Amino acid sequence: MANITKKVSWSSRCDEFGAVGEETPLLNGSDQARPLRQMSSGSTVFQIGRLSTVDLEEEIIAEEDSASGRPKEIAHNEKLLSLKFESLDYDNIENQLFLEEERRMSFLAFRCLEISRWVICGLIGFLTGLIACFIDIVVEQLAGIKYKVIKENIVRFTEAGGLSISLILWAVLNSSFVMLGAIMVAFFEPIAAGSGIPQIKCYLNGVKIPRVVRLKTLVIKVCGVICSVVGGLAVGKEGPMIHSGAVVAAGVSQGRSTSLKRDFKIFEYFRRDTEKRDFVSAGAAAGVSAAFGAPVGGVLFSLEEGASFWNQMLTWRIFFASMISTFTLNFFLSVYHNKTGDLSNPGLINFGSFESEAMGYNLYEIPLFMAMGALGGLLGALFNFLNYWLTIFRIRYVHRPCLQVMEAVLVAAVTAAVAFIMIYFSVDCQPLAPDHTEEYPLQLFCADGEYNSMATAFFNTPERSVRSLFHNPRGTYNALTLGLFTLTYFFLACWTYGLSVSAGVFIPSLLIGAAWGRLCGILLASTTSTASTWADPGKYALIGAAAQLGGIVRMTLSLTVIMMEATGNVTYGLPIMLVLMTAKIVGDYFQEGLYDIHIKLQSVPFLHWEAPATSHWLTAREVMSSPVICLNRIEKVGTIVDILSNTSTNHNGFPVVVQVSVDDEPAKLCGLILRSQLIVLLKHKVFVELARSRLTQRKLQLKDFRDAYPRFPPIQSIHVSQDERECMMDLTEFMNPTPYTVPLETSLPRVFKLFRALGLRHLVVVDDENRVNGLVTRKDLARYHLGKHGLEELHLAQT
């Protein structure tokens, strides 16, 4: 039986324009076997480098596309890279046009550009805060109406009988909201599914994800997350705020909307990947700040998930955007709550105030916290493991939009049914105090003056449930209630993440951890008579929440600061840090983080912070792709068109060489030019013959390249006549005359550091005579980042 699986996409749906794999094939090389080389020890392994291919370890049975020669469907393999993902050109192209423009600018002009950057960051923070405020108000209103209707229905049928009607009503309301959100995502913008954090991580890492920062994506993301939260799914609205902030930043910084086809003729200087990526970092930080009320945590999140492209002024601008986002959200929420000027609301989720006197901790509790961190790492690894195989199942069998909507509706109905059944059979009745904090207390079968404690956890938005677990007094929950809720919500959240709905995993993780953390506090308090004085359930709920979230997402530095800012108490800085570190260490031993798993499933050329530990024996000679397609400094137009039209290569960077002598010696490197630049040159017909015949021809400027950014036209849309194919094109003025180069024997870790530190897309490998021998790209490095197993096995095979 053929080992064939559907291609992986962010939405797990098939291509809209053809068979699976035709539009976005995986980078699996040619259909010919790689040559073998004989080692001195007599063993044989696949040859490394040389060809831009990937070794497949699984059986591949695919039908060949007669037009392109590429497989329509191939078996998924974690070492495959998708051709639909391109890298960002973060390195400035310092050609003659760029240098002339920079030299013409006065000091005042540079100061104006710097002021513009601050203005853009302020706008990013303001708009992100407005979006967060809109989401929070709409969710509160719609969820309030829904829970009031269901509560009235339950109260009416508790005495009269027929609670099954209440169950049906609850399931129908949940399913209706979720179906609406799923239809928007599955049919109109699949990239809006999930939290969007994996996609933004890839963007900050230097990978261009298709449609990730479009206006349409933002609209679907905002509407979708409202439907998901109101629909009662085990999701949160905080994760999607990071994606929303990034989309806002990408749009505002360009001064136009390509979706609306409106150009406001402002911020034109920033229309390049170098500037846009910096602003997207500010948008992501503003999203974190709006979600958790953590401006510093937002800055650290962008730093932790991005690349080493930071400088002091950029960091300050990102912090400024985060502060503006928090201030905007607080101000408008204060107006909404009729407390204008009260800026005490920190973010979308309010953990409440943790009093230091009532919830202090002792030295002997630190081992208990670390043990909870280890438990959080284990549970996080289990969560990620189950979600990984569930995602594989969705990739293979739930790849059509209609099936994705049906699955989302099924999960919504099951979630409502499980919650109702848990509340119905719960016998945990607690007295309802006059100053109770429960938003929608359900009496159900409890006595008068009492409420069902299980309903506090289920019959509420996840954010309010987290807060109740943190701050409700002792005795609010019994151990059985918390245990059953933890077990049930764990599997519901695992099943929910990955649906074709806009949803985050932060709040479900916090809710799961807070439940079993409070359970640990209750159990500790019952061990001895003195334990009740220090084993506060709310304190251990906070530690459990941090442990569970850290075990799932594996964030350390930024998450520590986010939790500290959200709680408003520095006292727990050390315990939270130790818990998150322990959860990450334990979790990494069994399974990768949730976001890393989903990034790998999409076959994204993601580069981690460091090269593999056993990679020093690899050099640029073995990693580079060769032979390299080079262009002469004065090249024939027909040759350029043929190269760009070749679908089997689809390269984005071409070294420019020059013949230094009349002999047959190989040409030497003199620059590098990008596909996008060549397309603009062909579009404007910048040919040598035309320049000579037209004395008044307008000189091409950087504005022409910026106007075409970011959606450069495909080569198929450029019309070149047969006579024009015989013309020549001078690339001297447009190429980058100083591309980064490395010798053949440069070690892989050194090449890796150059890519990560400088944000490179192409690195030319030259010999002692400055002749091009190969080219290293992001996909070359990602292909050889096989981890400890792949490299160690290959090293053993060679030695």
PDB file of C-alpha atoms in Angstrom, residues 640-777:
ATOM      1  CA  ILE A 640      17.756  36.205 -17.604  1.00  0.00           C
ATOM      2  CA  VAL A 641      14.176  35.474 -18.662  1.00  0.00           C
ATOM      3  CA  ASP A 642      14.952  31.783 -19.204  1.00  0.00           C
ATOM      4  CA  ILE A 643      16.622  31.487 -15.813  1.00  0.00           C
ATOM      5  CA  LEU A 644      13.760  33.194 -13.979  1.00  0.00           C
ATOM      6  CA  SER A 645      11.180  31.131 -15.879  1.00  0.00           C
ATOM      7  CA  ASN A 646      12.799  27.823 -14.971  1.00  0.00           C
ATOM      8  CA  THR A 647      10.314  26.304 -12.514  1.00  0.00           C
ATOM      9  CA  SER A 648      12.670  23.502 -11.539  1.00  0.00           C
ATOM     10  CA  THR A 649      15.022  25.928  -9.778  1.00  0.00           C
ATOM     11  CA  ASN A 650      13.004  28.929  -8.612  1.00  0.00           C
ATOM     12  CA  HIS A 651      16.122  30.523  -7.120  1.00  0.00           C
ATOM     13  CA  ASN A 652      15.881  33.950  -5.490  1.00  0.00           C
ATOM     14  CA  GLY A 653      19.507  35.083  -5.507  1.00  0.00           C
ATOM     15  CA  PHE A 654      22.112  35.002  -8.277  1.00  0.00           C
ATOM     16  CA  PRO A 655      25.825  35.774  -7.917  1.00  0.00           C
ATOM     17  CA  VAL A 656      27.080  38.229 -10.527  1.00  0.00           C
ATOM     18  CA  VAL A 657      30.483  37.405 -12.013  1.00  0.00           C
ATOM     19  CA  VAL A 658      32.917  39.159 -14.320  1.00  0.00           C
ATOM     20  CA  GLN A 659      35.513  37.728 -16.661  1.00  0.00           C
ATOM     21  CA  VAL A 660      38.864  39.186 -15.670  1.00  0.00           C
ATOM     22  CA  SER A 661      40.857  37.900 -18.650  1.00  0.00           C
ATOM     23  CA  VAL A 662      40.335  36.738 -22.213  1.00  0.00           C
ATOM     24  CA  ASP A 663      41.425  33.226 -21.321  1.00  0.00           C
ATOM     25  CA  ASP A 664      39.044  30.484 -20.281  1.00  0.00           C
ATOM     26  CA  GLU A 665      39.620  31.105 -16.580  1.00  0.00           C
ATOM     27  CA  PRO A 666      36.521  30.936 -14.385  1.00  0.00           C
ATOM     28  CA  ALA A 667      34.818  34.265 -13.744  1.00  0.00           C
ATOM     29  CA  LYS A 668      35.189  35.992 -10.384  1.00  0.00           C
ATOM     30  CA  LEU A 669      32.480  37.200  -8.068  1.00  0.00           C
ATOM     31  CA  CYS A 670      31.615  40.888  -8.270  1.00  0.00           C
ATOM     32  CA  GLY A 671      28.137  41.066  -6.709  1.00  0.00           C
ATOM     33  CA  LEU A 672      24.754  39.503  -5.976  1.00  0.00           C
ATOM     34  CA  ILE A 673      21.326  40.337  -7.404  1.00  0.00           C
ATOM     35  CA  LEU A 674      17.869  39.149  -6.337  1.00  0.00           C
ATOM     36  CA  ARG A 675      15.035  37.705  -8.393  1.00  0.00           C
ATOM     37  CA  SER A 676      12.758  40.569  -7.334  1.00  0.00           C
ATOM     38  CA  GLN A 677      15.260  43.125  -8.618  1.00  0.00           C
ATOM     39  CA  LEU A 678      15.582  41.362 -11.957  1.00  0.00           C
ATOM     40  CA  ILE A 679      11.809  41.260 -12.370  1.00  0.00           C
ATOM     41  CA  VAL A 680      11.540  45.016 -11.749  1.00  0.00           C
ATOM     42  CA  LEU A 681      14.341  45.628 -14.253  1.00  0.00           C
ATOM     43  CA  LEU A 682      12.567  43.516 -16.862  1.00  0.00           C
ATOM     44  CA  LYS A 683       9.250  45.205 -16.145  1.00  0.00           C
ATOM     45  CA  HIS A 684      10.759  48.648 -16.761  1.00  0.00           C
ATOM     46  CA  LYS A 685      12.872  47.305 -19.656  1.00  0.00           C
ATOM     47  CA  VAL A 686      16.161  48.639 -18.349  1.00  0.00           C
ATOM     48  CA  PHE A 687      18.161  47.463 -21.366  1.00  0.00           C
ATOM     49  CA  VAL A 688      21.478  48.799 -22.580  1.00  0.00           C
ATOM     50  CA  GLU A 689      20.261  49.315 -26.142  1.00  0.00           C
ATOM     51  CA  LEU A 690      17.199  51.270 -25.004  1.00  0.00           C
ATOM     52  CA  ALA A 691      19.319  53.445 -22.744  1.00  0.00           C
ATOM     53  CA  ARG A 692      21.524  54.388 -25.699  1.00  0.00           C
ATOM     54  CA  SER A 693      18.627  55.073 -28.071  1.00  0.00           C
ATOM     55  CA  ARG A 694      16.568  57.121 -25.609  1.00  0.00           C
ATOM     56  CA  LEU A 695      18.581  60.072 -24.402  1.00  0.00           C
ATOM     57  CA  THR A 696      15.788  61.275 -22.125  1.00  0.00           C
ATOM     58  CA  GLN A 697      14.902  57.910 -20.616  1.00  0.00           C
ATOM     59  CA  ARG A 698      13.957  58.134 -16.911  1.00  0.00           C
ATOM     60  CA  LYS A 699      16.531  56.624 -14.632  1.00  0.00           C
ATOM     61  CA  LEU A 700      15.266  53.786 -12.442  1.00  0.00           C
ATOM     62  CA  GLN A 701      15.077  54.710  -8.756  1.00  0.00           C
ATOM     63  CA  LEU A 702      14.637  52.865  -5.499  1.00  0.00           C
ATOM     64  CA  LYS A 703      11.041  54.071  -5.450  1.00  0.00           C
ATOM     65  CA  ASP A 704      10.296  51.758  -8.374  1.00  0.00           C
ATOM     66  CA  PHE A 705      11.440  48.773  -6.314  1.00  0.00           C
ATOM     67  CA  ARG A 706       9.555  49.967  -3.224  1.00  0.00           C
ATOM     68  CA  ASP A 707       6.334  50.427  -5.181  1.00  0.00           C
ATOM     69  CA  ALA A 708       6.510  46.800  -6.302  1.00  0.00           C
ATOM     70  CA  TYR A 709       7.206  45.549  -2.738  1.00  0.00           C
ATOM     71  CA  PRO A 710       6.077  43.160  -1.306  1.00  0.00           C
ATOM     72  CA  ARG A 711       4.043  41.510  -4.074  1.00  0.00           C
ATOM     73  CA  PHE A 712       6.514  41.503  -6.931  1.00  0.00           C
ATOM     74  CA  PRO A 713       4.909  40.387 -10.193  1.00  0.00           C
ATOM     75  CA  PRO A 714       5.669  36.845 -11.375  1.00  0.00           C
ATOM     76  CA  ILE A 715       7.990  36.401 -14.325  1.00  0.00           C
ATOM     77  CA  GLN A 716       5.072  35.013 -16.342  1.00  0.00           C
ATOM     78  CA  SER A 717       3.411  38.449 -16.296  1.00  0.00           C
ATOM     79  CA  ILE A 718       6.463  40.166 -17.820  1.00  0.00           C
ATOM     80  CA  HIS A 719       6.205  40.381 -21.617  1.00  0.00           C
ATOM     81  CA  VAL A 720       9.513  40.327 -23.475  1.00  0.00           C
ATOM     82  CA  SER A 721       9.488  40.310 -27.266  1.00  0.00           C
ATOM     83  CA  GLN A 722      11.871  38.264 -29.379  1.00  0.00           C
ATOM     84  CA  ASP A 723      13.835  41.371 -30.297  1.00  0.00           C
ATOM     85  CA  GLU A 724      14.114  42.396 -26.653  1.00  0.00           C
ATOM     86  CA  ARG A 725      15.475  38.966 -25.768  1.00  0.00           C
ATOM     87  CA  GLU A 726      18.559  39.821 -27.821  1.00  0.00           C
ATOM     88  CA  CYS A 727      19.182  42.995 -25.819  1.00  0.00           C
ATOM     89  CA  MET A 728      21.693  43.263 -22.991  1.00  0.00           C
ATOM     90  CA  MET A 729      21.127  44.269 -19.388  1.00  0.00           C
ATOM     91  CA  ASP A 730      23.801  45.974 -17.260  1.00  0.00           C
ATOM     92  CA  LEU A 731      23.459  44.799 -13.649  1.00  0.00           C
ATOM     93  CA  THR A 732      26.282  46.912 -12.237  1.00  0.00           C
ATOM     94  CA  GLU A 733      24.105  49.657 -10.809  1.00  0.00           C
ATOM     95  CA  PHE A 734      21.519  47.362  -9.228  1.00  0.00           C
ATOM     96  CA  MET A 735      23.501  44.432  -7.812  1.00  0.00           C
ATOM     97  CA  ASN A 736      24.914  44.328  -4.296  1.00  0.00           C
ATOM     98  CA  PRO A 737      28.653  44.734  -4.950  1.00  0.00           C
ATOM     99  CA  THR A 738      29.631  43.574  -1.443  1.00  0.00           C
ATOM    100  CA  PRO A 739      27.766  40.333  -0.675  1.00  0.00           C
ATOM    101  CA  TYR A 740      28.844  38.271   2.302  1.00  0.00           C
ATOM    102  CA  THR A 741      31.216  35.450   1.355  1.00  0.00           C
ATOM    103  CA  VAL A 742      33.007  32.638   3.175  1.00  0.00           C
ATOM    104  CA  PRO A 743      35.821  30.287   2.149  1.00  0.00           C
ATOM    105  CA  LEU A 744      35.173  26.661   1.353  1.00  0.00           C
ATOM    106  CA  GLU A 745      36.540  25.377   4.646  1.00  0.00           C
ATOM    107  CA  THR A 746      34.419  27.560   6.909  1.00  0.00           C
ATOM    108  CA  SER A 747      32.827  25.448   9.639  1.00  0.00           C
ATOM    109  CA  LEU A 748      29.063  25.003   9.748  1.00  0.00           C
ATOM    110  CA  PRO A 749      28.678  26.655  13.190  1.00  0.00           C
ATOM    111  CA  ARG A 750      30.428  29.757  11.862  1.00  0.00           C
ATOM    112  CA  VAL A 751      28.187  29.841   8.796  1.00  0.00           C
ATOM    113  CA  PHE A 752      25.187  29.349  11.066  1.00  0.00           C
ATOM    114  CA  LYS A 753      26.167  32.280  13.276  1.00  0.00           C
ATOM    115  CA  LEU A 754      26.548  34.549  10.261  1.00  0.00           C
ATOM    116  CA  PHE A 755      23.019  33.703   9.132  1.00  0.00           C
ATOM    117  CA  ARG A 756      21.447  34.189  12.543  1.00  0.00           C
ATOM    118  CA  ALA A 757      23.390  37.295  13.548  1.00  0.00           C
ATOM    119  CA  LEU A 758      23.093  39.148  10.240  1.00  0.00           C
ATOM    120  CA  GLY A 759      19.743  37.840   9.044  1.00  0.00           C
ATOM    121  CA  LEU A 760      21.198  36.606   5.774  1.00  0.00           C
ATOM    122  CA  ARG A 761      19.373  34.931   2.939  1.00  0.00           C
ATOM    123  CA  HIS A 762      22.315  34.064   0.695  1.00  0.00           C
ATOM    124  CA  LEU A 763      25.933  33.388   1.572  1.00  0.00           C
ATOM    125  CA  VAL A 764      28.324  32.905  -1.333  1.00  0.00           C
ATOM    126  CA  VAL A 765      31.067  30.294  -0.952  1.00  0.00           C
ATOM    127  CA  VAL A 766      34.238  31.229  -2.845  1.00  0.00           C
ATOM    128  CA  ASP A 767      37.700  29.786  -3.295  1.00  0.00           C
ATOM    129  CA  ASP A 768      41.060  31.492  -2.868  1.00  0.00           C
ATOM    130  CA  GLU A 769      40.655  33.224  -6.254  1.00  0.00           C
ATOM    131  CA  ASN A 770      37.246  34.685  -5.338  1.00  0.00           C
ATOM    132  CA  ARG A 771      35.492  32.323  -7.750  1.00  0.00           C
ATOM    133  CA  VAL A 772      31.996  31.106  -6.925  1.00  0.00           C
ATOM    134  CA  ASN A 773      31.948  27.484  -5.794  1.00  0.00           C
ATOM    135  CA  GLY A 774      28.570  27.316  -4.117  1.00  0.00           C
ATOM    136  CA  LEU A 775      25.795  29.148  -2.338  1.00  0.00           C
ATOM    137  CA  VAL A 776      24.472  28.586   1.179  1.00  0.00           C
ATOM    138  CA  THR A 777      20.841  29.489   1.839  1.00  0.00           C
TER     139      THR A 777
END
